mmCIF file of C-alpha atoms in Angstrom:
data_model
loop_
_atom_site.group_PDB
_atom_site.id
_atom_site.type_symbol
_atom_site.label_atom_id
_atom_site.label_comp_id
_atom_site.label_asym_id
_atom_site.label_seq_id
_atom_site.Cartn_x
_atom_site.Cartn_y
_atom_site.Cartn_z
ATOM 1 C CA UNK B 1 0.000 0.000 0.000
ATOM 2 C CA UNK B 2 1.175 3.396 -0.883
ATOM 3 C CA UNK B 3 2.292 6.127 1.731
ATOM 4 C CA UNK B 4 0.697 8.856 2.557
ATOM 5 C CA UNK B 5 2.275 12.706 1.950
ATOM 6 C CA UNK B 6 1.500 14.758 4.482
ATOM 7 C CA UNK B 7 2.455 18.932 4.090
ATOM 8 C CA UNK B 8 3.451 21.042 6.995
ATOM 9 C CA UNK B 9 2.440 24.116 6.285
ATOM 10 C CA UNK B 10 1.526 28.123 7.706
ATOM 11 C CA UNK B 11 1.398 30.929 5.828
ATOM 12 C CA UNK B 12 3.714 32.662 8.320
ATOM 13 C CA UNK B 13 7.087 31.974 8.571
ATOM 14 C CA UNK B 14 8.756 31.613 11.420
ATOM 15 C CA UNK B 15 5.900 29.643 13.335
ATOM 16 C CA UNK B 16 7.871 26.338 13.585
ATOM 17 C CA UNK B 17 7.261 24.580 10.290
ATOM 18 C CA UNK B 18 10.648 23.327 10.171
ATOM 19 C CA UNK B 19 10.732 22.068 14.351
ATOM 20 C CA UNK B 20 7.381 20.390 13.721
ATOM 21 C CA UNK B 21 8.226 18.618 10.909
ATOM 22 C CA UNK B 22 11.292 17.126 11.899
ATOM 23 C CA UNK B 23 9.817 16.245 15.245
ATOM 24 C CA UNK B 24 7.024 14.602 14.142
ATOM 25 C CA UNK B 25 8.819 12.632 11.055
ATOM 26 C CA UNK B 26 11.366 11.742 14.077
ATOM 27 C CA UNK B 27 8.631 10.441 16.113
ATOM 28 C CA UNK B 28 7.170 8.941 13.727
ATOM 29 C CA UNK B 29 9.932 6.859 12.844
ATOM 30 C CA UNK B 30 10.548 6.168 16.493
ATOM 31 C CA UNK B 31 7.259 4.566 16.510
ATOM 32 C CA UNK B 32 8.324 2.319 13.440
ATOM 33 C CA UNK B 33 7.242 3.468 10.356
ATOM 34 C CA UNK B 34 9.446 4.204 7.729
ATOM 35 C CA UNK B 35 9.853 7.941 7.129
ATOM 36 C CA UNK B 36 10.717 10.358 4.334
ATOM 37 C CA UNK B 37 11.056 14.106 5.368
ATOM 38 C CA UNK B 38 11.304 16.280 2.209
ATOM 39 C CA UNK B 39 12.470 19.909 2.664
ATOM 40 C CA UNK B 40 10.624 21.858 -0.001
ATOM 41 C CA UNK B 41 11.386 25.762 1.004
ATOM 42 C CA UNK B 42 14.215 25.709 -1.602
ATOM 43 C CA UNK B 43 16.443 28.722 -1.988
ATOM 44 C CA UNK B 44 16.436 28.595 1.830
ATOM 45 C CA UNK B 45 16.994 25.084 3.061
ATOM 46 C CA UNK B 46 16.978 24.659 6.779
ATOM 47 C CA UNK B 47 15.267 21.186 7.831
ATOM 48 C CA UNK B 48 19.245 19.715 7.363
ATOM 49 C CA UNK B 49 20.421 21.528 9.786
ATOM 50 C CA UNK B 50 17.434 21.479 12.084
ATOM 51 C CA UNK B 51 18.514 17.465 11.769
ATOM 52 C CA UNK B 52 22.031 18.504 11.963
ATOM 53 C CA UNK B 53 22.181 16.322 8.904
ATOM 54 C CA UNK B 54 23.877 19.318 6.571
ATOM 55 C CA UNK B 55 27.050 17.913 6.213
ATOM 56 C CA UNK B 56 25.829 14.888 4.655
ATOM 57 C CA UNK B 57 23.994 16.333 1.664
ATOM 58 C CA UNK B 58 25.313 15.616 -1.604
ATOM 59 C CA UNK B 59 22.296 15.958 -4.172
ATOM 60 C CA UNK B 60 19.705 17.635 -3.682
ATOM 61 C CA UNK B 61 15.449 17.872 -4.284
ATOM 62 C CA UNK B 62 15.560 19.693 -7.557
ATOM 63 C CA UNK B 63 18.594 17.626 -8.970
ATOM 64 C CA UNK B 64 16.557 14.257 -8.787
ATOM 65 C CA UNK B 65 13.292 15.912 -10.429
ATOM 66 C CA UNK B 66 15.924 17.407 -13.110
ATOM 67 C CA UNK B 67 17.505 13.873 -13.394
ATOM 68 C CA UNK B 68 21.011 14.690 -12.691
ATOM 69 C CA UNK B 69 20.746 12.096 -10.085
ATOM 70 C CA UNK B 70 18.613 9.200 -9.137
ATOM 71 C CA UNK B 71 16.484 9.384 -5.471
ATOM 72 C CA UNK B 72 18.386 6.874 -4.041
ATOM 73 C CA UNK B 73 21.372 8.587 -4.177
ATOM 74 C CA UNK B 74 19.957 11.656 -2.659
ATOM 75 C CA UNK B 75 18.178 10.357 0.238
ATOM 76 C CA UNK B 76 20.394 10.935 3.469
ATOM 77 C CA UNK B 77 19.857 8.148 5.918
ATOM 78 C CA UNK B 78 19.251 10.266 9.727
ATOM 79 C CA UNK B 79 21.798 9.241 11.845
ATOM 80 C CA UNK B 80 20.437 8.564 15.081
ATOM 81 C CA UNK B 81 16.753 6.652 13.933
ATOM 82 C CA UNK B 82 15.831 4.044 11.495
ATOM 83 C CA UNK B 83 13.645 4.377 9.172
ATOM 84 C CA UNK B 84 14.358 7.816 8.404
ATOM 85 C CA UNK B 85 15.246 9.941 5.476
ATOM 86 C CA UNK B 86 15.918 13.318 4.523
ATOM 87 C CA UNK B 87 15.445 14.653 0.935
ATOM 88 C CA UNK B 88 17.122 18.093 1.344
ATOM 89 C CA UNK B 89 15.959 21.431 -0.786
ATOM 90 C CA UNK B 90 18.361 23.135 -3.311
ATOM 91 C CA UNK B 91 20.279 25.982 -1.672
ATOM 92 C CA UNK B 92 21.492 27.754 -4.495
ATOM 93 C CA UNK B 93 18.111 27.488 -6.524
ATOM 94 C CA UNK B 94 15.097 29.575 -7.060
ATOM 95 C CA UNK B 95 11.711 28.107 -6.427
ATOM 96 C CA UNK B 96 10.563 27.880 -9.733
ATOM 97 C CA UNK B 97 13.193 25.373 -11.001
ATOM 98 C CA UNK B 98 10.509 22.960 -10.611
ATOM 99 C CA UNK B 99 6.785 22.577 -11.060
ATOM 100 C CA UNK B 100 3.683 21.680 -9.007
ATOM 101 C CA UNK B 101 3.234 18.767 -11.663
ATOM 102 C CA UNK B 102 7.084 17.498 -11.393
ATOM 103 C CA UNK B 103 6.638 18.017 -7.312
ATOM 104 C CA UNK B 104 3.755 15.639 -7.598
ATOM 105 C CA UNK B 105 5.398 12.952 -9.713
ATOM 106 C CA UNK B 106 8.797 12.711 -6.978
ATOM 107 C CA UNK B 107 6.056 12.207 -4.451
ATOM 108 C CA UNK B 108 4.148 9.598 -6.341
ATOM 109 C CA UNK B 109 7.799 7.851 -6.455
ATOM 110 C CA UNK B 110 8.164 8.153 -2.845
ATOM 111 C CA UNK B 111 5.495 6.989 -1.359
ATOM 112 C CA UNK B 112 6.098 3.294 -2.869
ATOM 113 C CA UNK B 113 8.881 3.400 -0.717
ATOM 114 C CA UNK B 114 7.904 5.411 2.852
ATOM 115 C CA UNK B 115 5.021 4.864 4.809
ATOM 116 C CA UNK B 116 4.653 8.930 5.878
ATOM 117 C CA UNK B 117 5.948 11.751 3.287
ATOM 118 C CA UNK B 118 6.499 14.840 5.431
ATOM 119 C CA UNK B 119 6.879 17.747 3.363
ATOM 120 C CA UNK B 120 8.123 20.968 5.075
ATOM 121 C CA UNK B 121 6.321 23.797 3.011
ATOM 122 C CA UNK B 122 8.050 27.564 2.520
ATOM 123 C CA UNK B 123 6.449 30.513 4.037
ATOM 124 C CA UNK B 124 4.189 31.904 1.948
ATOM 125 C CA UNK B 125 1.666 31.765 -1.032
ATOM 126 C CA UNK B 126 3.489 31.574 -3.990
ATOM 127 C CA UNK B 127 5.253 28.808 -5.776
ATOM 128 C CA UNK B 128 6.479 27.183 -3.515
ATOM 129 C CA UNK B 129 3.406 26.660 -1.495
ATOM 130 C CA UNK B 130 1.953 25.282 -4.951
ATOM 131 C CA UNK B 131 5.356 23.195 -5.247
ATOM 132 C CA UNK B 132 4.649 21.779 -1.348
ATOM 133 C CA UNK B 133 1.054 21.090 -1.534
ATOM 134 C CA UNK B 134 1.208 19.664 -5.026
ATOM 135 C CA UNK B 135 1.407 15.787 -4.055
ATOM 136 C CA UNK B 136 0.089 15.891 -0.669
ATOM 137 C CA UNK B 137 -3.051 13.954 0.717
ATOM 138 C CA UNK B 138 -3.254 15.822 3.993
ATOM 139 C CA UNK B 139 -2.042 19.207 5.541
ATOM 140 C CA UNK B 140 -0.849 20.097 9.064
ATOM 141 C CA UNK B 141 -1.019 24.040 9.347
ATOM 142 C CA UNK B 142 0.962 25.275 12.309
ATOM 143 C CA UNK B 143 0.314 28.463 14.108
ATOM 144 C CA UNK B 144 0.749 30.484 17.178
ATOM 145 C CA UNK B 145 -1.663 32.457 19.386
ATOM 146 C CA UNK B 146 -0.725 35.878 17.460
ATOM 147 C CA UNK B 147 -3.050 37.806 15.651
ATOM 148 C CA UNK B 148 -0.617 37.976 12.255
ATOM 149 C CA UNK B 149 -0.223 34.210 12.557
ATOM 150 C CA UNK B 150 -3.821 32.980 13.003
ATOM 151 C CA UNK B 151 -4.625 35.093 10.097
ATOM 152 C CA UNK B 152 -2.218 34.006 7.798
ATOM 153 C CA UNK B 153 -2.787 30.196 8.673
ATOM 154 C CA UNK B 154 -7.114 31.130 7.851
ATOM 155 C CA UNK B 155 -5.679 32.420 4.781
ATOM 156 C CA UNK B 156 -4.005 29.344 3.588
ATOM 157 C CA UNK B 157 -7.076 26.729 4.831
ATOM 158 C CA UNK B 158 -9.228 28.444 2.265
ATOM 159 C CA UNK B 159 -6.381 27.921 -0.418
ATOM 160 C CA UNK B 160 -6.062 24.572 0.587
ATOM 161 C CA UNK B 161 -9.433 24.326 0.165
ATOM 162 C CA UNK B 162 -9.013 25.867 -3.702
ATOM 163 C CA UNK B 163 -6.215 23.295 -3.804
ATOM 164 C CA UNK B 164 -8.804 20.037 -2.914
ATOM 165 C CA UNK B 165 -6.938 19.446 0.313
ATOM 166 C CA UNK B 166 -9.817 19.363 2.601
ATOM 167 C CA UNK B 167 -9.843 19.033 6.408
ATOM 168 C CA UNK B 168 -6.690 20.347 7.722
ATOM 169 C CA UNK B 169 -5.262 19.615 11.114
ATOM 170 C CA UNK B 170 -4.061 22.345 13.313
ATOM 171 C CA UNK B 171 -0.971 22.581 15.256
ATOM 172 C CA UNK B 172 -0.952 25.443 17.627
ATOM 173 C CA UNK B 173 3.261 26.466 18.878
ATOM 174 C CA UNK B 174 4.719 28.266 21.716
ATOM 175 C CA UNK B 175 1.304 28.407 24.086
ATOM 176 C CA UNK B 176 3.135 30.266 27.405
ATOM 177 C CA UNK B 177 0.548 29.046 30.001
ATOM 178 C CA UNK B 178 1.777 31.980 32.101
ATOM 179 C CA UNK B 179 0.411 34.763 29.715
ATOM 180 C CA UNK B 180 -2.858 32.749 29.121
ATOM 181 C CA UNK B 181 -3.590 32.833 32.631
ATOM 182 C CA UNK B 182 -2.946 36.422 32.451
ATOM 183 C CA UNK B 183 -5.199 37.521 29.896
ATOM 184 C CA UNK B 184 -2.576 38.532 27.715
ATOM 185 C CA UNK B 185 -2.529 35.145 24.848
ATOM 186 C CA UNK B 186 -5.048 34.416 23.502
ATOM 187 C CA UNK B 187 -6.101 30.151 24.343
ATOM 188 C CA UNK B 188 -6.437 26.900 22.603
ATOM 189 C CA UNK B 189 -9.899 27.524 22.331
ATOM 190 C CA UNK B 190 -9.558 30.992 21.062
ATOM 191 C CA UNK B 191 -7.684 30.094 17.982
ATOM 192 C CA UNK B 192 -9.738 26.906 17.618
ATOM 193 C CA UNK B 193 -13.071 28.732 17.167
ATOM 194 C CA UNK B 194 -11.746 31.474 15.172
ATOM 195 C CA UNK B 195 -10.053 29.109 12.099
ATOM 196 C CA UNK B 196 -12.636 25.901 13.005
ATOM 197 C CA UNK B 197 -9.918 23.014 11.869
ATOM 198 C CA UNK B 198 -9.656 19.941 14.247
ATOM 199 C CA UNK B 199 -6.773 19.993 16.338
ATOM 200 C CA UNK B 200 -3.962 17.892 16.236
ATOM 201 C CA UNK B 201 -1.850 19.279 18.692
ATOM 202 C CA UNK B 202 -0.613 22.025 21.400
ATOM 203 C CA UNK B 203 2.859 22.914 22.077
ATOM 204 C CA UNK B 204 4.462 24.807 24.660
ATOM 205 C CA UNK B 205 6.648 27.525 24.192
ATOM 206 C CA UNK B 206 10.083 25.660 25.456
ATOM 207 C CA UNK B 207 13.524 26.523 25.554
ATOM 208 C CA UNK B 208 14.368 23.255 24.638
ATOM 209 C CA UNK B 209 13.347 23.229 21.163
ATOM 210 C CA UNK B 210 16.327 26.295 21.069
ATOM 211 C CA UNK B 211 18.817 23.746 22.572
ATOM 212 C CA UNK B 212 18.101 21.306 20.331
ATOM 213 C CA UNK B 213 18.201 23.391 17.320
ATOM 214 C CA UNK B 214 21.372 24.512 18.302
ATOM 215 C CA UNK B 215 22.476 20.686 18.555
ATOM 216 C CA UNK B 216 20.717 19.457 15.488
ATOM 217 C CA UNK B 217 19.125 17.361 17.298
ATOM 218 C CA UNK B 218 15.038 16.939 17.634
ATOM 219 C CA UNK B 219 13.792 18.063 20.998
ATOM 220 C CA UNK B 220 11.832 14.384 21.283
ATOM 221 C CA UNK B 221 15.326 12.709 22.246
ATOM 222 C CA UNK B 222 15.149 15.224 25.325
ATOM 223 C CA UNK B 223 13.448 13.247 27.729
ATOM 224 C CA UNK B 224 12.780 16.813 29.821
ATOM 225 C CA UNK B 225 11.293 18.931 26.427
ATOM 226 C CA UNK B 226 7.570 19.074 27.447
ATOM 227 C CA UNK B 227 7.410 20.482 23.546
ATOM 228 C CA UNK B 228 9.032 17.185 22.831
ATOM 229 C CA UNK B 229 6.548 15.141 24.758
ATOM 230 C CA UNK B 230 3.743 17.102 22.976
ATOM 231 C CA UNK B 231 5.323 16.105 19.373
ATOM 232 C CA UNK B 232 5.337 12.574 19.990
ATOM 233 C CA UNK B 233 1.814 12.911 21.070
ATOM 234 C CA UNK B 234 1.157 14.466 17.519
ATOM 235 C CA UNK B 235 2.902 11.788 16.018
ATOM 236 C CA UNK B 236 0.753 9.046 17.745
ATOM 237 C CA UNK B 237 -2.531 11.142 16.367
ATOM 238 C CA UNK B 238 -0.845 11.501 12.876
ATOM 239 C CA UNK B 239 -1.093 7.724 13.318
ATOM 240 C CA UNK B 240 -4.584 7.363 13.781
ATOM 241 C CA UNK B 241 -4.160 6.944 17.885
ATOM 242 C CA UNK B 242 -6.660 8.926 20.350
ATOM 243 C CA UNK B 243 -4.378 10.608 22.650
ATOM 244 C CA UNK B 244 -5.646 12.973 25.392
ATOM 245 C CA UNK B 245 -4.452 16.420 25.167
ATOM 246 C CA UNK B 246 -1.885 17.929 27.643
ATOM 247 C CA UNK B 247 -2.997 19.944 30.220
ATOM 248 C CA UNK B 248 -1.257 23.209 29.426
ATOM 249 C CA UNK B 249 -3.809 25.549 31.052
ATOM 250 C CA UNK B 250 -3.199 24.288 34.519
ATOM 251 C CA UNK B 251 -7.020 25.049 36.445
ATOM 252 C CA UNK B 252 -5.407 26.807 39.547
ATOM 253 C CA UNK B 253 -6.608 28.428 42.561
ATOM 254 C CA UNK B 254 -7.306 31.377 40.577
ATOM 255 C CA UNK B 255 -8.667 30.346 37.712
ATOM 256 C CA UNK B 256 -11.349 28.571 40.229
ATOM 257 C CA UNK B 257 -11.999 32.153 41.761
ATOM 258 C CA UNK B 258 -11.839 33.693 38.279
ATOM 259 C CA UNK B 259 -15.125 31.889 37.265
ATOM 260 C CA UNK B 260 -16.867 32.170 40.796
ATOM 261 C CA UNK B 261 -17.406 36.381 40.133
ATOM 262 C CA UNK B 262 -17.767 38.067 36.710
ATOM 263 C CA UNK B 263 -14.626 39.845 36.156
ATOM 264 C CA UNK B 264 -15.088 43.425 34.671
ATOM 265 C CA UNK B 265 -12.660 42.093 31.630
ATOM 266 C CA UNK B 266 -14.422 38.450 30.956
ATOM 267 C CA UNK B 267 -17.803 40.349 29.961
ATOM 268 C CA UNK B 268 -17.017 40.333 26.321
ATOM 269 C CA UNK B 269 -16.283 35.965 25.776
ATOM 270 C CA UNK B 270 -20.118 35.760 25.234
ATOM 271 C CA UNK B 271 -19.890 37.091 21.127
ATOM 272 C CA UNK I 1 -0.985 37.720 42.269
ATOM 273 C CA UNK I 2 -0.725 41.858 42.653
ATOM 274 C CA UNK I 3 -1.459 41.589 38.565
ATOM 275 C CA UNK I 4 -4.386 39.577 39.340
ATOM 276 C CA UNK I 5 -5.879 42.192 41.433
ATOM 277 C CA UNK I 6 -4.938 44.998 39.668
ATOM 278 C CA UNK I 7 -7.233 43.301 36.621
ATOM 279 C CA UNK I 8 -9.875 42.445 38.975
ATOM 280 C CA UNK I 9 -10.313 46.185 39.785
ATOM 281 C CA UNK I 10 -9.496 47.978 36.562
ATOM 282 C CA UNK I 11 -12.019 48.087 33.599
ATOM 283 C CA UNK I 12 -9.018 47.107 31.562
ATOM 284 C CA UNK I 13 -9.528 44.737 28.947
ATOM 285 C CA UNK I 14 -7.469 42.037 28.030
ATOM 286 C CA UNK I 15 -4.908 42.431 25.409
ATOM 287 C CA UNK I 16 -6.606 38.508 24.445
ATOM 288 C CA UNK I 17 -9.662 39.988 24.141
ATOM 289 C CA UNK I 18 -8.649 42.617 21.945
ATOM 290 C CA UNK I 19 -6.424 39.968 19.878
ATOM 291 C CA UNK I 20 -9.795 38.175 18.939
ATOM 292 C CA UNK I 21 -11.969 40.991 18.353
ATOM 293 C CA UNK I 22 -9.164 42.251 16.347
ATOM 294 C CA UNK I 23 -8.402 38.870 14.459
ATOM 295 C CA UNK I 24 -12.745 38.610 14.296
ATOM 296 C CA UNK I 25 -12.657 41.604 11.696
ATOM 297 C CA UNK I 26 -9.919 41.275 9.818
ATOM 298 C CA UNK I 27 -10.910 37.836 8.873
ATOM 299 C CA UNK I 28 -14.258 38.811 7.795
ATOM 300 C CA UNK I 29 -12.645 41.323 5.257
ATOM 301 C CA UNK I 30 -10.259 38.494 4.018
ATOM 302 C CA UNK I 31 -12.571 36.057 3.815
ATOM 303 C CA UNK I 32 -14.525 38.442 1.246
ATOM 304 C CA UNK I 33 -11.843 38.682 -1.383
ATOM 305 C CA UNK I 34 -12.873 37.293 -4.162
ATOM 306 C CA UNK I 35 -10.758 37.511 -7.456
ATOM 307 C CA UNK I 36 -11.377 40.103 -9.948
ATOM 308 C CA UNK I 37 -11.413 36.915 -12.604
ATOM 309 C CA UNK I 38 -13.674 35.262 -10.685
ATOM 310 C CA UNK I 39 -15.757 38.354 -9.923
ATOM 311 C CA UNK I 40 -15.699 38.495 -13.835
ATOM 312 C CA UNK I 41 -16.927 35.517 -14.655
ATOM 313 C CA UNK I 42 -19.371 35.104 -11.996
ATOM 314 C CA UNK I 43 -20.487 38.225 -14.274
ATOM 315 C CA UNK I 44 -21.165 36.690 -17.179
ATOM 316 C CA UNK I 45 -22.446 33.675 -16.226
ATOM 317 C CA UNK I 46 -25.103 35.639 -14.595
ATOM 318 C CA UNK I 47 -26.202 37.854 -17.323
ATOM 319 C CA UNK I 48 -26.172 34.904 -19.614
ATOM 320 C CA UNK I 49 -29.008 33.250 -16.835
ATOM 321 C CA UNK I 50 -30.630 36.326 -16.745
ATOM 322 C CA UNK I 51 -30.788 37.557 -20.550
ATOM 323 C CA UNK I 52 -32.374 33.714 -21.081
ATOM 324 C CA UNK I 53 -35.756 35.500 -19.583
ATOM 325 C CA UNK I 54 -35.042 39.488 -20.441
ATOM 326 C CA UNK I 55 -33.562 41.802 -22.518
ATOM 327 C CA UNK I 56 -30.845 43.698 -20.068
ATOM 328 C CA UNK I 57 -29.324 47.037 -20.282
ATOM 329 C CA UNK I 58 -25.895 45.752 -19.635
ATOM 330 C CA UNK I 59 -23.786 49.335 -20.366
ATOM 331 C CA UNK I 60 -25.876 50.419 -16.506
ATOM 332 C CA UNK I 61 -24.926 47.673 -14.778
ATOM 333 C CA UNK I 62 -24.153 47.172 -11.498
ATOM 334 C CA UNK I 63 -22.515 44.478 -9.911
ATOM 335 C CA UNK I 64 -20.456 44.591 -6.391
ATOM 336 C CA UNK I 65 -19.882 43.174 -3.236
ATOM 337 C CA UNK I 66 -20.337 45.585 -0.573
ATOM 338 C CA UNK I 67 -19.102 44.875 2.868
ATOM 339 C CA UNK I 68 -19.475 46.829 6.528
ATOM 340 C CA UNK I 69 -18.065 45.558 9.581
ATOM 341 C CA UNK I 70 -19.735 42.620 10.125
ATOM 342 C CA UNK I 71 -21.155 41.251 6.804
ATOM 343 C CA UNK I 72 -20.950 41.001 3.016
ATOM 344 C CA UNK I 73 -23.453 41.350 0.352
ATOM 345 C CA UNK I 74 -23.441 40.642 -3.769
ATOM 346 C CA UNK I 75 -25.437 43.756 -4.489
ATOM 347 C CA UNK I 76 -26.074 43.969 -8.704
ATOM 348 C CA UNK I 77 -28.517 46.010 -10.271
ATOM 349 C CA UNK I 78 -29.373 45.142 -13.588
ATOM 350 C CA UNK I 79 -31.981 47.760 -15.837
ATOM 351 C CA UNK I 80 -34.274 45.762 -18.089
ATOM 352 C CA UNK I 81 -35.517 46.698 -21.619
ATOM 353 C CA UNK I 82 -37.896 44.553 -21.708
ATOM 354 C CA UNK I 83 -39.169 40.561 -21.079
ATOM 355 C CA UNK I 84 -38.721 38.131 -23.342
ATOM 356 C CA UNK I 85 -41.854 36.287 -24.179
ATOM 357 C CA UNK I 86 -41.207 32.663 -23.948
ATOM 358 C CA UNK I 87 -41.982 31.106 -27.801
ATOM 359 C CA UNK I 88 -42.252 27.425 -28.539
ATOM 360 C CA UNK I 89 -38.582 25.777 -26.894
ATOM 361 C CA UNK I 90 -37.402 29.025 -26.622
ATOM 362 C CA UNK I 91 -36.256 27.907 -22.998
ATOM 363 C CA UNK I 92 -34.438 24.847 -23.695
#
């Protein structure tokens, strides 16, 4: 049976494409299943050295669809986990050396060969975007609880939607249960009912994932990275698995006292 | 805990609150944008329903989406000459 291709996507840059997706490809291959990561933002490839896998590259994306090389030879092998593969982007390309059409074709080839395609999409609208979401059978759209973000991410479900990728799942990054409490982020549920996608996940905002980006080395190894913990949760949903959501709004004394009076600044959450 | 209180007694509201109410409008504008192509042929394809049953003036046409804060409307305006009498399979 065929893979499945799965894009990461935003809008936004900046939001944590790159961490999720090699996180959740990680995890996923962790968990056993053989795993391609393909690093489509090309002109600015990063997902190598997120892996801290750049010193292995030798061909690159837009060399196998030109046929200078064959897949095989471009494929790195990860060095710490099984199963997993890294297709990196051209560096010294622009994004319209290759088409939506020949995009779609390298995935078709791929997913004979790897259960789960995970294919890191470039910021924006443009080409690229059309490159990333060419072949893919499901999208992940990551966000975080900013204004600028949420409304990029709404932007691009109602292009995937133009695109016949239906039913996107929503990643929501760096949720700082401090500021929540506070008033001053908005929460899960916020951004849930604003861009109405089912959720697949909630990070925390965690120094770790720095650390480990620093290292090359995915924050799920870090036993400690609560943003780790969270992306092998996503993994196991990616799967099909029905995983209970972390509590990252801790109910505290004061939230408990919060909803015993009406507070002067909760009198608006009923629109 | 001192914030806490300070909130509690202040009229203040939250900057989350204004972050949705905020991110409420602007997605009702982009949510509206509709291509001028598409606009276009929306266009036509409606005159050509429409000129099935009447004779239209189409040089005073109007046809727009007009928007306020919190909703959208396709508002078009289209002068008639005159109807069309329906002959024998004239509306096939």
């Amino acid at each position: 049976m065929p893979g499945k291709v799965i894009v990461i996507t935003s809008g936004k840059g900046g939001v944590g494409k790159t961490t999720a997706t090699a996180n959740i490809g990680t995890a996923l291959a962790l968990l056993g299943h053989k795993v391609c990561l393909v690093d489509a933002d090309i002109g600015l490839r990063n997902l190598d050295v997120v892996m801290g896998l750049e010193n292995r590259i030798v061909y690159d994306l837009v060399e196998v669809i030109e046929g200078a090389c064959k897949l095989r030879s471009a494929l790195i092998k990860d060095k710490r986990t099984d199963n997993l593969y890294l297709l990196p982007a051209a560096q010294t390309r622009e994004k319209d050396a290759i088409s939506p059409e020949q995009m779609k074709a390298l995935t078709q080839e791929l997913v004979q060969e790897f259960e789960y395609v995970l294919m890191d999409s470039p910021a924006g609208i443009e080409h690229g975007f059309r490159n990333a979401i060419a072949g893919a059978d499901e999208a992940i759209i990551v966000t975080t609880p900013e204004v600028s973000a949420v409304r990029d991410a709404d932007r691009i479900i109602g292009l995937l939607e133009a695109y016949e990728l239906y039913e996107p799942k929503l990643v929501i990054n760096r949720i700082r249960p401090d500021m929540i409490k506070r008033g001053d982020m908005m929460n899960i549920q916020d951004v849930r009912e604003i861009l109405a996608i089912p959720l697949l996940g909630v990070i925390p905002d965690d120094q770790t994932i720095v650390v480990a980006t620093n290292k090359g080395e995915p924050a799920i190894f870090n036993p400690k990275s609560k943003a780790g913990m969270a992306y092998k949760n996503i993994a196991r949903r990616v799967k099909g698995e029905d995983v209970p959501f972390m509590a990252l709004e801790q109910n505290g004394l004061v939230d408990k006292f919060k909803r015993m009076i009406p507070l002067p600044f909760s009198r608006r959450n009923s629109n | 805990m001192f914030d806490f209180l300070t909130r509690l007694f202040s009229k203040e509201e939250s900057s989350r609150q204004r972050a949705k109410d905020r991110l409420r409008l602007v997605l009702v504008q982009d949510r509206a944008i509709i291509s001028p192509n598409l606009m276009e042929q929306m266009r036509v394809e409606l005159l050509d329903v429409v000129s099935k049953y009447m004779e239209i003036d189409e040089r005073n046409l109007e046809f727009n989406l007009e928007r306020d804060d919190e909703a959208i409307a396709l508002v078009a305006s289209i002068p008639i000459r005159r109807l069309k009498r329906p002959g024998p399979g004239s509306l096939q």
